[in-house]
CSV table of C-alpha atoms and ligand atoms in Angstrom, one decimal:
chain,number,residue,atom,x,y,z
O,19,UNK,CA,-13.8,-13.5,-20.4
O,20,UNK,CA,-11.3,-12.0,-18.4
O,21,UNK,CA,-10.2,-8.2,-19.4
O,22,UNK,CA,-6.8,-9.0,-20.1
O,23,UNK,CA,-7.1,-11.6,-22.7
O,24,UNK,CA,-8.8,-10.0,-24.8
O,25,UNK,CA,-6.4,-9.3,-27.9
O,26,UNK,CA,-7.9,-6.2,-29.7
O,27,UNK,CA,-8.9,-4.3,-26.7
O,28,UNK,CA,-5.0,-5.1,-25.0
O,29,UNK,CA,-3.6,-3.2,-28.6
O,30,UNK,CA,-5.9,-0.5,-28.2
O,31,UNK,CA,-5.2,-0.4,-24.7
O,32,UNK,CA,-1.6,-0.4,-25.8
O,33,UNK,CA,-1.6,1.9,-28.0
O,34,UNK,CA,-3.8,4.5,-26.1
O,35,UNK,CA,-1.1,4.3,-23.1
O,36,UNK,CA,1.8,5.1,-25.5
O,37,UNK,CA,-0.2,7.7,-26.8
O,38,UNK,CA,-0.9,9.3,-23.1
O,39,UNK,CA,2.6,9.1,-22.6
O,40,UNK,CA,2.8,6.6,-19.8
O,41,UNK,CA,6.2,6.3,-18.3
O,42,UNK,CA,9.1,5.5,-20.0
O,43,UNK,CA,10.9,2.4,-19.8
O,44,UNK,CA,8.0,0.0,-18.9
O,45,UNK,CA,7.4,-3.2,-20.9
O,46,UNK,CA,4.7,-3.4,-23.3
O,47,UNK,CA,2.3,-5.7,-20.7
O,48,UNK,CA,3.2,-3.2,-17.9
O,49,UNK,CA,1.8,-0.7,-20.0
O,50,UNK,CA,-1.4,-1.8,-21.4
O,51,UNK,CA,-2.2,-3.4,-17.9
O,52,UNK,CA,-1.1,0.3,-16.2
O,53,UNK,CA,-3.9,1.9,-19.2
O,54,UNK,CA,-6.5,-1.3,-18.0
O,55,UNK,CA,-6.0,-0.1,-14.5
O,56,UNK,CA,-6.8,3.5,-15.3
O,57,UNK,CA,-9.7,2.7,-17.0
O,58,UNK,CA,-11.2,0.5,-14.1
O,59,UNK,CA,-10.3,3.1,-11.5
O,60,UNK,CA,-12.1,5.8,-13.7
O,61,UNK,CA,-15.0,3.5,-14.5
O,62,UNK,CA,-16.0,1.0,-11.4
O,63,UNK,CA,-13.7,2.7,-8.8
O,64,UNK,CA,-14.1,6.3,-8.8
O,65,UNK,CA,-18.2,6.3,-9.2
O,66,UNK,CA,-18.5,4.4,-5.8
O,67,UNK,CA,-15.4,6.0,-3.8
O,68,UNK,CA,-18.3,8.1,-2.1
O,69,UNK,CA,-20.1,4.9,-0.9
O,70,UNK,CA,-16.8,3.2,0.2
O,71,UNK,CA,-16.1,6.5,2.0
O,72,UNK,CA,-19.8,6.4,3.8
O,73,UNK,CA,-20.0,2.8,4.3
O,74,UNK,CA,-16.7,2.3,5.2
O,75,UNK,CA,-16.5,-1.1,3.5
O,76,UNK,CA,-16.1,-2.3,-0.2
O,77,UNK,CA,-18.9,-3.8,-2.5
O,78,UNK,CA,-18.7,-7.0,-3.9
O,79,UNK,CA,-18.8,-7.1,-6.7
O,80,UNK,CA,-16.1,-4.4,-7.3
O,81,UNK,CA,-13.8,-6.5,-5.6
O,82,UNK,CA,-14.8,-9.0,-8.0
O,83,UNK,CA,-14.2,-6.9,-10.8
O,84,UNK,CA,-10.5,-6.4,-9.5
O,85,UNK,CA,-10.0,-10.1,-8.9
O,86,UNK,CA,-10.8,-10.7,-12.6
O,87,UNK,CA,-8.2,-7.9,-13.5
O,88,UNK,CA,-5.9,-9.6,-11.7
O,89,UNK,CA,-5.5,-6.7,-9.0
O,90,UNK,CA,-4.8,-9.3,-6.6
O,91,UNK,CA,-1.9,-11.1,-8.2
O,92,UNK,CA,0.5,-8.2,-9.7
O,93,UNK,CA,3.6,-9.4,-7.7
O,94,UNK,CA,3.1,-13.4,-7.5
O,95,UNK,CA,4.7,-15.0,-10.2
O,96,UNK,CA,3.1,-16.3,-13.6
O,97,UNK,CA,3.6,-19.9,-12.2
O,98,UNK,CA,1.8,-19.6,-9.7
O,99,UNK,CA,-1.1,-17.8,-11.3
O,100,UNK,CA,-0.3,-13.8,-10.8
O,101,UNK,CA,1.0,-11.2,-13.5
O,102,UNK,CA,4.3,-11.5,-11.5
O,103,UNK,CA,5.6,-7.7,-11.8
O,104,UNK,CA,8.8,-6.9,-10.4
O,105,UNK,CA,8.9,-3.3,-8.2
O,106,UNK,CA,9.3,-1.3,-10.9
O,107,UNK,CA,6.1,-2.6,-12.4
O,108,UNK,CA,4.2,-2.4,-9.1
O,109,UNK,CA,4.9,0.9,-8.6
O,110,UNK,CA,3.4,1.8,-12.3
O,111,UNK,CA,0.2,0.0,-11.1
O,112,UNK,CA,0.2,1.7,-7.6
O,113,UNK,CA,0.3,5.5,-9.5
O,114,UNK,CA,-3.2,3.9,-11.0
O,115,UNK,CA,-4.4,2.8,-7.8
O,116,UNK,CA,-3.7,6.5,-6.1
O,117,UNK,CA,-6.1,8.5,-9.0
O,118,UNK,CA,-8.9,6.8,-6.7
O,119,UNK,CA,-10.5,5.5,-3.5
O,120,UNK,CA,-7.3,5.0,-0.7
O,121,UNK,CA,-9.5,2.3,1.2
O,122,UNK,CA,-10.1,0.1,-2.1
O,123,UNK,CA,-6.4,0.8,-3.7
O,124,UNK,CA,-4.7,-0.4,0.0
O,125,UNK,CA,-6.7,-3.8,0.1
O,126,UNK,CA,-5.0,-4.1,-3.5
O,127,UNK,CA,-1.7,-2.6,-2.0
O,128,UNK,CA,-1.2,-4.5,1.3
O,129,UNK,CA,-2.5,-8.0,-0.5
O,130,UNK,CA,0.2,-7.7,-3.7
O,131,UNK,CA,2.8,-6.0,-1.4
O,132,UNK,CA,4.2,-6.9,2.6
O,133,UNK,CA,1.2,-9.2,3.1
O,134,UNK,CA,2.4,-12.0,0.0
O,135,UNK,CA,6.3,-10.6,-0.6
O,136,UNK,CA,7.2,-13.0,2.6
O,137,UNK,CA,5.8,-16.0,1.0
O,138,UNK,CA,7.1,-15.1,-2.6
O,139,UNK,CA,11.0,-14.3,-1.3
O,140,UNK,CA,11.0,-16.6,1.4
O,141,UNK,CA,8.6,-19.7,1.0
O,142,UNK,CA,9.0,-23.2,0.2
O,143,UNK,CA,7.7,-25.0,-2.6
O,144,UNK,CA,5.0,-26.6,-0.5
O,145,UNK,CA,4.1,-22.9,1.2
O,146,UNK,CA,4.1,-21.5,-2.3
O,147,UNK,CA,2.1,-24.0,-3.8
O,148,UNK,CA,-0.8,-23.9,-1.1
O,149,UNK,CA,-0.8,-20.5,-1.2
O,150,UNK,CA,0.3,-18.1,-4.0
O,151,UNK,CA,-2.5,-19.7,-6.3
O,152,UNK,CA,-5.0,-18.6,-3.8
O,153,UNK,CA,-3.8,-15.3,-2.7
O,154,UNK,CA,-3.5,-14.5,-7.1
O,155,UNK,CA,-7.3,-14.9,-7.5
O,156,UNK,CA,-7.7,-13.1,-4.0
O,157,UNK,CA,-9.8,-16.4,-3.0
O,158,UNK,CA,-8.0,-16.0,0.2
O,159,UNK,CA,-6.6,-12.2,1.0
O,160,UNK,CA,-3.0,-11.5,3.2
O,161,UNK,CA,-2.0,-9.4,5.9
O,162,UNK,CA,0.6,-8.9,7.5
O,163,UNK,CA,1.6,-8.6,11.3
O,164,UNK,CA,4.2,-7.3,13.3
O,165,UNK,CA,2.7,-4.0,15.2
O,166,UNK,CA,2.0,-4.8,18.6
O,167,UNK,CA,0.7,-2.1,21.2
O,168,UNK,CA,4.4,-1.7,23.0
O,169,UNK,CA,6.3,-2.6,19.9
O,170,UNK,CA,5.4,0.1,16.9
O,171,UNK,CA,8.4,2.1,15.4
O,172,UNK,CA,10.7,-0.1,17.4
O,173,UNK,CA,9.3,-3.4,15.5
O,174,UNK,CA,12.0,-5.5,17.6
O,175,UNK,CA,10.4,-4.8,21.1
O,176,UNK,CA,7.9,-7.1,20.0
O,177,UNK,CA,6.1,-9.2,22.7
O,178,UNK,CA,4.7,-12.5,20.9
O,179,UNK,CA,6.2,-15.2,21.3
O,180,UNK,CA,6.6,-18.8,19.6
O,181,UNK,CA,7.4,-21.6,21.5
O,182,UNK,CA,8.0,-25.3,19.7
O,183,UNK,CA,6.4,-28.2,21.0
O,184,UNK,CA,6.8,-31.5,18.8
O,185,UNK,CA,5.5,-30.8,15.1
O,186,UNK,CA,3.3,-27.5,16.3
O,187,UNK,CA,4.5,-24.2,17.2
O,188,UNK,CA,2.7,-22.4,19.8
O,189,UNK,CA,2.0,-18.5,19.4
O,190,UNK,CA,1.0,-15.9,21.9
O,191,UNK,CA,0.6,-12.4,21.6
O,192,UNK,CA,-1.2,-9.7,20.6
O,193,UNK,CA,-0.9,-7.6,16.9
O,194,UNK,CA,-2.8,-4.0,16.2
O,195,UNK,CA,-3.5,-1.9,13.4
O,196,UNK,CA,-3.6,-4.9,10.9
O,197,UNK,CA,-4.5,-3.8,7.8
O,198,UNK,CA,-6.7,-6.2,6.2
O,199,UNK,CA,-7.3,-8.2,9.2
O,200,UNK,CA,-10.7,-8.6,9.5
O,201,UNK,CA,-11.0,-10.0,5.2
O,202,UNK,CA,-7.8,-12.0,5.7
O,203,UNK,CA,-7.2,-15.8,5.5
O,204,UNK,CA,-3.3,-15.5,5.3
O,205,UNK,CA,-1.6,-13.9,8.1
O,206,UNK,CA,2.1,-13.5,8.1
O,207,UNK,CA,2.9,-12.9,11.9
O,208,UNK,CA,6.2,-12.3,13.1
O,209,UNK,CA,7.1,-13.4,16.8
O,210,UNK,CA,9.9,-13.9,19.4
O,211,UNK,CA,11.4,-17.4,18.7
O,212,UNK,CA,14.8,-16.8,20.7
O,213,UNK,CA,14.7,-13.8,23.4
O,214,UNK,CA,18.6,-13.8,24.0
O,215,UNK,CA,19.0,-13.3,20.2
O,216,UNK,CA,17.4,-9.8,19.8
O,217,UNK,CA,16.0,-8.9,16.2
O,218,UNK,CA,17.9,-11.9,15.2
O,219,UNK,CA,15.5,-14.4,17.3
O,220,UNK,CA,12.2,-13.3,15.5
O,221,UNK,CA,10.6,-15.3,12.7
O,222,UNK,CA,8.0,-15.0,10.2
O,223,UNK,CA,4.8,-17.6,10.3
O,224,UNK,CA,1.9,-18.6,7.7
O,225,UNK,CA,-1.0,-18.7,10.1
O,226,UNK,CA,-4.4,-19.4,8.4
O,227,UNK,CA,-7.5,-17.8,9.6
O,228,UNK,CA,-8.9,-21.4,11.0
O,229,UNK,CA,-5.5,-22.3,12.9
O,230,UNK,CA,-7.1,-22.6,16.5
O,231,UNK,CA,-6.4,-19.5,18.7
O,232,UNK,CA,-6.2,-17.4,16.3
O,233,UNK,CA,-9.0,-14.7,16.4
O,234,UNK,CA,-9.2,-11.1,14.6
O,235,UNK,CA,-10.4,-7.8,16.9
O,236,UNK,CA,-13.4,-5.3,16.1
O,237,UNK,CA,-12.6,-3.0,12.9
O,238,UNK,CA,-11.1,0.2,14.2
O,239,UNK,CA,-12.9,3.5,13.2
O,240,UNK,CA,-9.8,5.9,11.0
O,241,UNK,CA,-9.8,9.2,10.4
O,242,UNK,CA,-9.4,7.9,6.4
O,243,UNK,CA,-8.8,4.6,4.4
O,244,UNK,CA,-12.5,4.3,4.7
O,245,UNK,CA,-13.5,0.6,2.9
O,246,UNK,CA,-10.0,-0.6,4.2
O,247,UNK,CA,-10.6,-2.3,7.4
O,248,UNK,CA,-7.3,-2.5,10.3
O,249,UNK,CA,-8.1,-4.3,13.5
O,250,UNK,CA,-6.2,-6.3,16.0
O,251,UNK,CA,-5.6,-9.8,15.8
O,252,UNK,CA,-5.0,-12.3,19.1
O,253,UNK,CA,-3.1,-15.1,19.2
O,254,UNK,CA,-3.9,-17.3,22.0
O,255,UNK,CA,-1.9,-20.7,22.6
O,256,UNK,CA,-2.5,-20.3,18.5
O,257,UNK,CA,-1.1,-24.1,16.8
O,258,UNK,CA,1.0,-23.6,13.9
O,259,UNK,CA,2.2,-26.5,12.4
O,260,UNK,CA,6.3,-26.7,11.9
O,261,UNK,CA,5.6,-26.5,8.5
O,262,UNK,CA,4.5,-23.0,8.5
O,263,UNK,CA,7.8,-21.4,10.1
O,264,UNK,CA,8.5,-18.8,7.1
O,265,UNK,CA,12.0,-18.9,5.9
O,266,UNK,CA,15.1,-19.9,8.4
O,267,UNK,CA,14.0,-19.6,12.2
O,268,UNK,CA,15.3,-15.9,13.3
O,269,UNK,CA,15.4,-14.5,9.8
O,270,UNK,CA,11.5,-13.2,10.0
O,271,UNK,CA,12.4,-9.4,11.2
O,272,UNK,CA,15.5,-9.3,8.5
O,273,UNK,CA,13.0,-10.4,5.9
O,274,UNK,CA,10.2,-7.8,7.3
O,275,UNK,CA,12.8,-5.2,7.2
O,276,UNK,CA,13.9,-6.4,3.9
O,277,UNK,CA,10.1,-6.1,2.8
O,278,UNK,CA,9.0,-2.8,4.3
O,279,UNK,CA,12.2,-1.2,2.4
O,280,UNK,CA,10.2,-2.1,-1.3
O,281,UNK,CA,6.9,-1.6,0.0
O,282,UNK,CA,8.6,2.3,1.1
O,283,UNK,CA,8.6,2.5,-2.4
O,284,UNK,CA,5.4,1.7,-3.3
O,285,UNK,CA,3.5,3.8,-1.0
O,286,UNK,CA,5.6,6.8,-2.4
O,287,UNK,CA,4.4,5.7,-6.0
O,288,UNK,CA,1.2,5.5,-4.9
O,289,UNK,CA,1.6,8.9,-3.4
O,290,UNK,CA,2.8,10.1,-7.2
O,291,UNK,CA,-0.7,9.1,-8.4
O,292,UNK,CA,-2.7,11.1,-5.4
O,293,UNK,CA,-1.0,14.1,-6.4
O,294,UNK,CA,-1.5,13.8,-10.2
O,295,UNK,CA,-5.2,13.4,-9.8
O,296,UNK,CA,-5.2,15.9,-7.3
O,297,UNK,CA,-3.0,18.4,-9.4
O,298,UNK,CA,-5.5,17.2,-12.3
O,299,UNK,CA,-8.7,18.6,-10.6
O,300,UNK,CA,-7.2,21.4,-9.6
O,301,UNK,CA,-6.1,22.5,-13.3
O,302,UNK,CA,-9.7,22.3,-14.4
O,303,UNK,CA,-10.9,24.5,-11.4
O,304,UNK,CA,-8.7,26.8,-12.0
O,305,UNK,CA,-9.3,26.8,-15.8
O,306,UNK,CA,-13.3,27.2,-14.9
O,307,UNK,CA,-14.1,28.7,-12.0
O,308,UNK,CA,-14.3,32.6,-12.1
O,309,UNK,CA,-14.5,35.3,-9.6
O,310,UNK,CA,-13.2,39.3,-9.4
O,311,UNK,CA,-14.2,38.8,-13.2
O,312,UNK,CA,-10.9,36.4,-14.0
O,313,UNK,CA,-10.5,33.2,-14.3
O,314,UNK,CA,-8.8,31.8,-11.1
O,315,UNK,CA,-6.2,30.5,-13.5
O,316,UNK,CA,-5.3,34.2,-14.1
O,317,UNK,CA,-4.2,35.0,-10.7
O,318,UNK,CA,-0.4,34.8,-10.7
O,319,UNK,CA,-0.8,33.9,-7.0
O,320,UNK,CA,-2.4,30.9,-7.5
O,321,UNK,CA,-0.8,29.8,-10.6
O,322,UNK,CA,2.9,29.7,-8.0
O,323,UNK,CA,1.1,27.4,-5.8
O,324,UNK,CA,-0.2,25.2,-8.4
O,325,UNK,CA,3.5,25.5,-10.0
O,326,UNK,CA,4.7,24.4,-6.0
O,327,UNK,CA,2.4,21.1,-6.2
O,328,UNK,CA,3.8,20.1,-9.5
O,329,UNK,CA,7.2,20.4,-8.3
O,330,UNK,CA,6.1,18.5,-5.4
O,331,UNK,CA,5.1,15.9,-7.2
O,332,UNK,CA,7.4,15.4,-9.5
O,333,UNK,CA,10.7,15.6,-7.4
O,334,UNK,CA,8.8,12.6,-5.6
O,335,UNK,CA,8.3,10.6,-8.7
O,336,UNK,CA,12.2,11.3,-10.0
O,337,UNK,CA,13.0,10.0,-6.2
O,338,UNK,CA,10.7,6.8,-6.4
O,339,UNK,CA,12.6,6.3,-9.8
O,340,UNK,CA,15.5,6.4,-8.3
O,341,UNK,CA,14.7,4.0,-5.3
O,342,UNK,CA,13.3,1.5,-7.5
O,343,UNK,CA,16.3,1.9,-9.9
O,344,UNK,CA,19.1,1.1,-6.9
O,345,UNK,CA,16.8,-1.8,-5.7
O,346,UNK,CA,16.9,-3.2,-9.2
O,347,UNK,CA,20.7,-3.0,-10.0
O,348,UNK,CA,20.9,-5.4,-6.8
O,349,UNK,CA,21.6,-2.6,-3.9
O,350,UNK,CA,19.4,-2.3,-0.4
O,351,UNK,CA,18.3,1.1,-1.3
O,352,UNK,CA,17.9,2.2,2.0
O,353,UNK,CA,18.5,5.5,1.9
O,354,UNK,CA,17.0,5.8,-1.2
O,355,UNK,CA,13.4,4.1,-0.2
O,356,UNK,CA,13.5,6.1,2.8
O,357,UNK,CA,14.1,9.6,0.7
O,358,UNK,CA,11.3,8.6,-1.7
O,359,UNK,CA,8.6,7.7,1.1
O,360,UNK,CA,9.3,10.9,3.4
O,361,UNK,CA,9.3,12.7,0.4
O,362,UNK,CA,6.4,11.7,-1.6
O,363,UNK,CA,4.0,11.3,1.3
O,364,UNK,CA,4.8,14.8,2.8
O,365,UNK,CA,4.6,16.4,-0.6
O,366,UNK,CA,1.1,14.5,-1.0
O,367,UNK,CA,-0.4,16.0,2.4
O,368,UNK,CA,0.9,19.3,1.3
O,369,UNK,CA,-0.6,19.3,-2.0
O,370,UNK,CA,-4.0,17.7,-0.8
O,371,UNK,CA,-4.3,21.1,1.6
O,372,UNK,CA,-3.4,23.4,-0.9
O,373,UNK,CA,-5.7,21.1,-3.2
O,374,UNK,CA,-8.3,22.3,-0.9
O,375,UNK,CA,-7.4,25.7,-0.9
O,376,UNK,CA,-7.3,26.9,-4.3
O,377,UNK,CA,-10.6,24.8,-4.6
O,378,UNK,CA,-12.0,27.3,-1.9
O,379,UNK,CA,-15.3,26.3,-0.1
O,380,UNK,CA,-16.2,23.4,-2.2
O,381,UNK,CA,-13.1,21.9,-1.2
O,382,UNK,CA,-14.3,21.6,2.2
O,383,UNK,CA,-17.2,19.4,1.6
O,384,UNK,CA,-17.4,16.0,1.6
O,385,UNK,CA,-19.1,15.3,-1.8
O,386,UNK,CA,-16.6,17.0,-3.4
O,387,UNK,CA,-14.2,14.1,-2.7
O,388,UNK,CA,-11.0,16.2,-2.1
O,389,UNK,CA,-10.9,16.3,1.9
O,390,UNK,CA,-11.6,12.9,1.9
O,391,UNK,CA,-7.9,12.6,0.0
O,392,UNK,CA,-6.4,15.3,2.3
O,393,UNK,CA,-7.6,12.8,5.1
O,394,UNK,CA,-6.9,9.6,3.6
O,395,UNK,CA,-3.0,10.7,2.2
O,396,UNK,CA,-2.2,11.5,6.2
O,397,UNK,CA,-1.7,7.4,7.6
O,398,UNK,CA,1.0,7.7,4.4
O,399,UNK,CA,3.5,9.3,7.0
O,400,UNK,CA,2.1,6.9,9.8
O,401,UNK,CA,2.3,3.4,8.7
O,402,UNK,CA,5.7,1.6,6.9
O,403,UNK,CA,7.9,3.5,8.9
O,404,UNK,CA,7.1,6.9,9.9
O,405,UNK,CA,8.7,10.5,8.8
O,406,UNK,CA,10.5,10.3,11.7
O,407,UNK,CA,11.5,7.0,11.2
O,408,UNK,CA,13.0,7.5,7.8
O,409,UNK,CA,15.0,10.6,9.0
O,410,UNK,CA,16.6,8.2,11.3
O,411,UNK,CA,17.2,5.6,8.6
O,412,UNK,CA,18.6,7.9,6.3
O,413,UNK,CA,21.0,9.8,8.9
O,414,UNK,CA,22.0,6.1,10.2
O,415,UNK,CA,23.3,5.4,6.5
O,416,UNK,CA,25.2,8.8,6.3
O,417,UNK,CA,26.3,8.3,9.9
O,418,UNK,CA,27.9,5.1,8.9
O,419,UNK,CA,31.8,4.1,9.5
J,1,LIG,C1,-4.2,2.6,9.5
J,1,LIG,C2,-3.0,1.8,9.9
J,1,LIG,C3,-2.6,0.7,9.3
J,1,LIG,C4,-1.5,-0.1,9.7
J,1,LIG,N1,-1.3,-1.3,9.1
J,1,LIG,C5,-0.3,-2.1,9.6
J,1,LIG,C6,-0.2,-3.5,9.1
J,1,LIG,O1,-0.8,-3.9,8.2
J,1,LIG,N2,0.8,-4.2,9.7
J,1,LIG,C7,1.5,-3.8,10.8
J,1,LIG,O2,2.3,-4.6,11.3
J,1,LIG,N3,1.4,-2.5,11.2
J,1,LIG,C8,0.5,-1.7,10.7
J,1,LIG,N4,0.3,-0.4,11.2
J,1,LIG,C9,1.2,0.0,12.3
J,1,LIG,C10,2.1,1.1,11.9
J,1,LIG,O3,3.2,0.6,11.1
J,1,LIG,C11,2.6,1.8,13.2
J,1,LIG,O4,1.5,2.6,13.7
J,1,LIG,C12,3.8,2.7,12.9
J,1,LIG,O5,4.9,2.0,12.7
J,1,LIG,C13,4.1,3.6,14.2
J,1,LIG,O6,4.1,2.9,15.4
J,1,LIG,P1,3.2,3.4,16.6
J,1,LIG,O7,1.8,3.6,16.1
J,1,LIG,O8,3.4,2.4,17.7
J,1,LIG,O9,3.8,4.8,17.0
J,1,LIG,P2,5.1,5.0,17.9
J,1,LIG,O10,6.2,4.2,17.5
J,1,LIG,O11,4.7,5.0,19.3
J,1,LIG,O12,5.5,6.5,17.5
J,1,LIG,C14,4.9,7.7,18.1
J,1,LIG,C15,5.7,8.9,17.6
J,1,LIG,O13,7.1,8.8,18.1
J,1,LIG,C16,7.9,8.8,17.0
J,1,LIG,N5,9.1,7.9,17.2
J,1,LIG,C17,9.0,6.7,17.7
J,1,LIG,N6,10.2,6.1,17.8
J,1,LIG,C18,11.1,7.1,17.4
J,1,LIG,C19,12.5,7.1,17.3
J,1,LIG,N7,13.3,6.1,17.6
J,1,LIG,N8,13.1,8.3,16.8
J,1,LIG,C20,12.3,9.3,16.5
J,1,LIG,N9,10.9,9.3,16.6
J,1,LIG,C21,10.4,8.2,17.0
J,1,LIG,C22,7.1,8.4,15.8
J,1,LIG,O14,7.7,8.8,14.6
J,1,LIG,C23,5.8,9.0,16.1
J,1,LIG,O15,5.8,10.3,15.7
J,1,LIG,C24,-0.7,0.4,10.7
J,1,LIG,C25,-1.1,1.6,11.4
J,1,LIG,C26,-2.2,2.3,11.0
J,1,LIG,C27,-2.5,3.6,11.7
């Protein structure tokens, strides 16, 4: 039986989540699936974040397990087989996700977030039917591609190209840094379909891992996000059939850009729930560990820089709020996703050093579990835009006739 239909466990789950205070304002099902989530991170996740971290890969089985939570269909709509949570909802989810293992919460991410979006806001009913019911049971797992080695914070620089030839269109190029690229069986790939047009002549395909010239590049070896794998993937005179052009021909970089502004949010939500579990640990060190004959918890020193990581984290989390509240009422958000990413992921690599810091020596080590996080929170400021990048967006806005 799958976790979720299970009627007395969902009120207890229910009623335990209202009890721990979860966020305000979330539906019922939100919720009890946000107190379902916690529970599965603290009981299948957590225990084997130190294999995932040495093995750099993900077992089985616990992918399994999140399949039959539903992990992989949060965002695609209830007809179509997934829990269909709108951002709001996703970001309640992602907080979960961030108490654990990076690696294993950014399959989960990057599946339910840019990699499916495309096909949810922009397919037809064809594209949706052949492949939101697949990618909801994570039978067959997205990414998504529009890196390419001379094209990275300037997106539109990009060097693939898709030329039409009868029913088929033709790709060629080469993507990097594709997160989830070596599992994946959906690939959204954006290319050149109209040089003269600039950003407005790229478009979004559905290539499937068996289209013929398409082939995926050796795993790269990261500093974090062990268990998560990024690698290259080549398109070589790759056949698409005309059927797999994603949305309107030239709207694939206005829907990616359109995409990455939602999925801003998300990472800073996720960043929220790396610095509450981080914060957590911390409180019980300090609570526990003694030396100078005090409790570390006494020193007035250390209690300001716990006070600085809570502030940290929580002016992120009132700034995700916001984002995901002016994307609801219907605006872009812009500025507001931007603010909420640069914020939340800074604050998260600040408060994973000083994590490590008022954890002393043991937070040095690698069983311990909190460098790995120190590690893992860095690619936060790197990938969906970086810092730098959102400083730009957000001074563009205010710069703005
Ligand atoms: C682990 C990982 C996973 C990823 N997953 C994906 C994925 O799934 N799909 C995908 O398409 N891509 C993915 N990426 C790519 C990621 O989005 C890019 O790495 C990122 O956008 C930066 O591009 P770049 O690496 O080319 O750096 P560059 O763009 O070369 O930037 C180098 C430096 O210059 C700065 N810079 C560049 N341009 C400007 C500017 N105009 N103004 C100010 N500063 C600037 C940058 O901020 C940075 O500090 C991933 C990357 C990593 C590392």
């Amino acid at each position: 039986m799958n976790a979720r239909d299970d009627a007395g466990a969902n009120a207890a789950a229910l009623a335990a989540a209202k009890a721990a205070g979860f966020a305000v304002g979330l539906g019922d099902e939100v919720l009890q699936l946000k107190y379902e989530v916690r529970r599965f991170i603290e009981a299948e996740v957590e225990p084997r974040s130190r294999w995932i971290e040495e093995h750099d890969a993900i077992p089985d089985d616990l992918m399994q397990m999140a399949r039959d939570l539903g992990l992989f269909g949060l965002t695609i709509p209830e007809e179509y087989g997934g829990i269909g949570l709108d951002l709001a909802g996703k970001c309640a989810i992602e907080e979960e996700l961030g108490r654990s293992n990076y690696g294993f919460s950014t399959v989960i991410a990057n599946h339910t977030g840019i990699s499916s979006k495309g096909i949810v806001d922009l397919g037809n009913d064809a594209q949706k039917q052949r492949y939101l019911p697949r990618m909801a049971t994570g039978e067959w797992v997205g990414c998504f591609a529009l890196t390419e080695p001379q094209a990275g914070s300037d997106p539109a620089a990009m060097r693939t190209t898709a030329v039409k030839q009868g029913e088929r269109w033709i790709l060629n190029g080469e993507k990097i840094y594709i997160t989830n690229a070596t599992i994946a069986d959906v690939f959204t790939v954006m290319a050149v379909t109209d040089k003269s047009k600039g950003a407005k002549g790229i478009s979004a395909f559905i290539v499937e891992r068996g289209f013929p010239g398409l082939s995926v590049g050796p795993n790269e070896r990261k500093m974090g996000m062990h268990g998560c794998c990024t690698a290259p993937v080549i398109l070589q005179d790759c056949e698409v059939p005309a059927a797999n052009l994603l949305g309107p021909e030239g709207m694939g970089y206005v829907q990616a850009l359109k995409t990455l502004t939602a999925g801003r949010v998300t990472v800073a939500a996720r960043c929220c729930g790396i610095m509450d579990r981080l914060i957590e640990r911390t409180v019980d060190y300090l609570k526990t560990r003694e030396q100078g004959g005090h409790k570390l918890a006494d020193y007035q020193g250390l209690q300001w820089m716990l006070a600085d990581m809570a502030l940290a984290r929580d002016a992120s989390r009132l700034l995700t709020q916001r984002a995901i509240d002016t994307i609801r009422s219907g605006a872009r958000g812009t500025i507001e996703a931007s603010m909420a990413k640069l914020h939340a992921t800074e604050a998260a690599g600040k408060v994973a050093d000083t994590a490590i810091q008022l954890h002393g020596g043991i937070g040095y080590m690698r069983d311990f579990g909190i460098e790995t996080v120190a590690r893992d929170v860095r690619i936060t400021r790197i990938y969906e835009g970086t810092s730098e990048i959102q400083r730009s967006l957000i001074a563009r806005e205010l710069l703005k006739d």
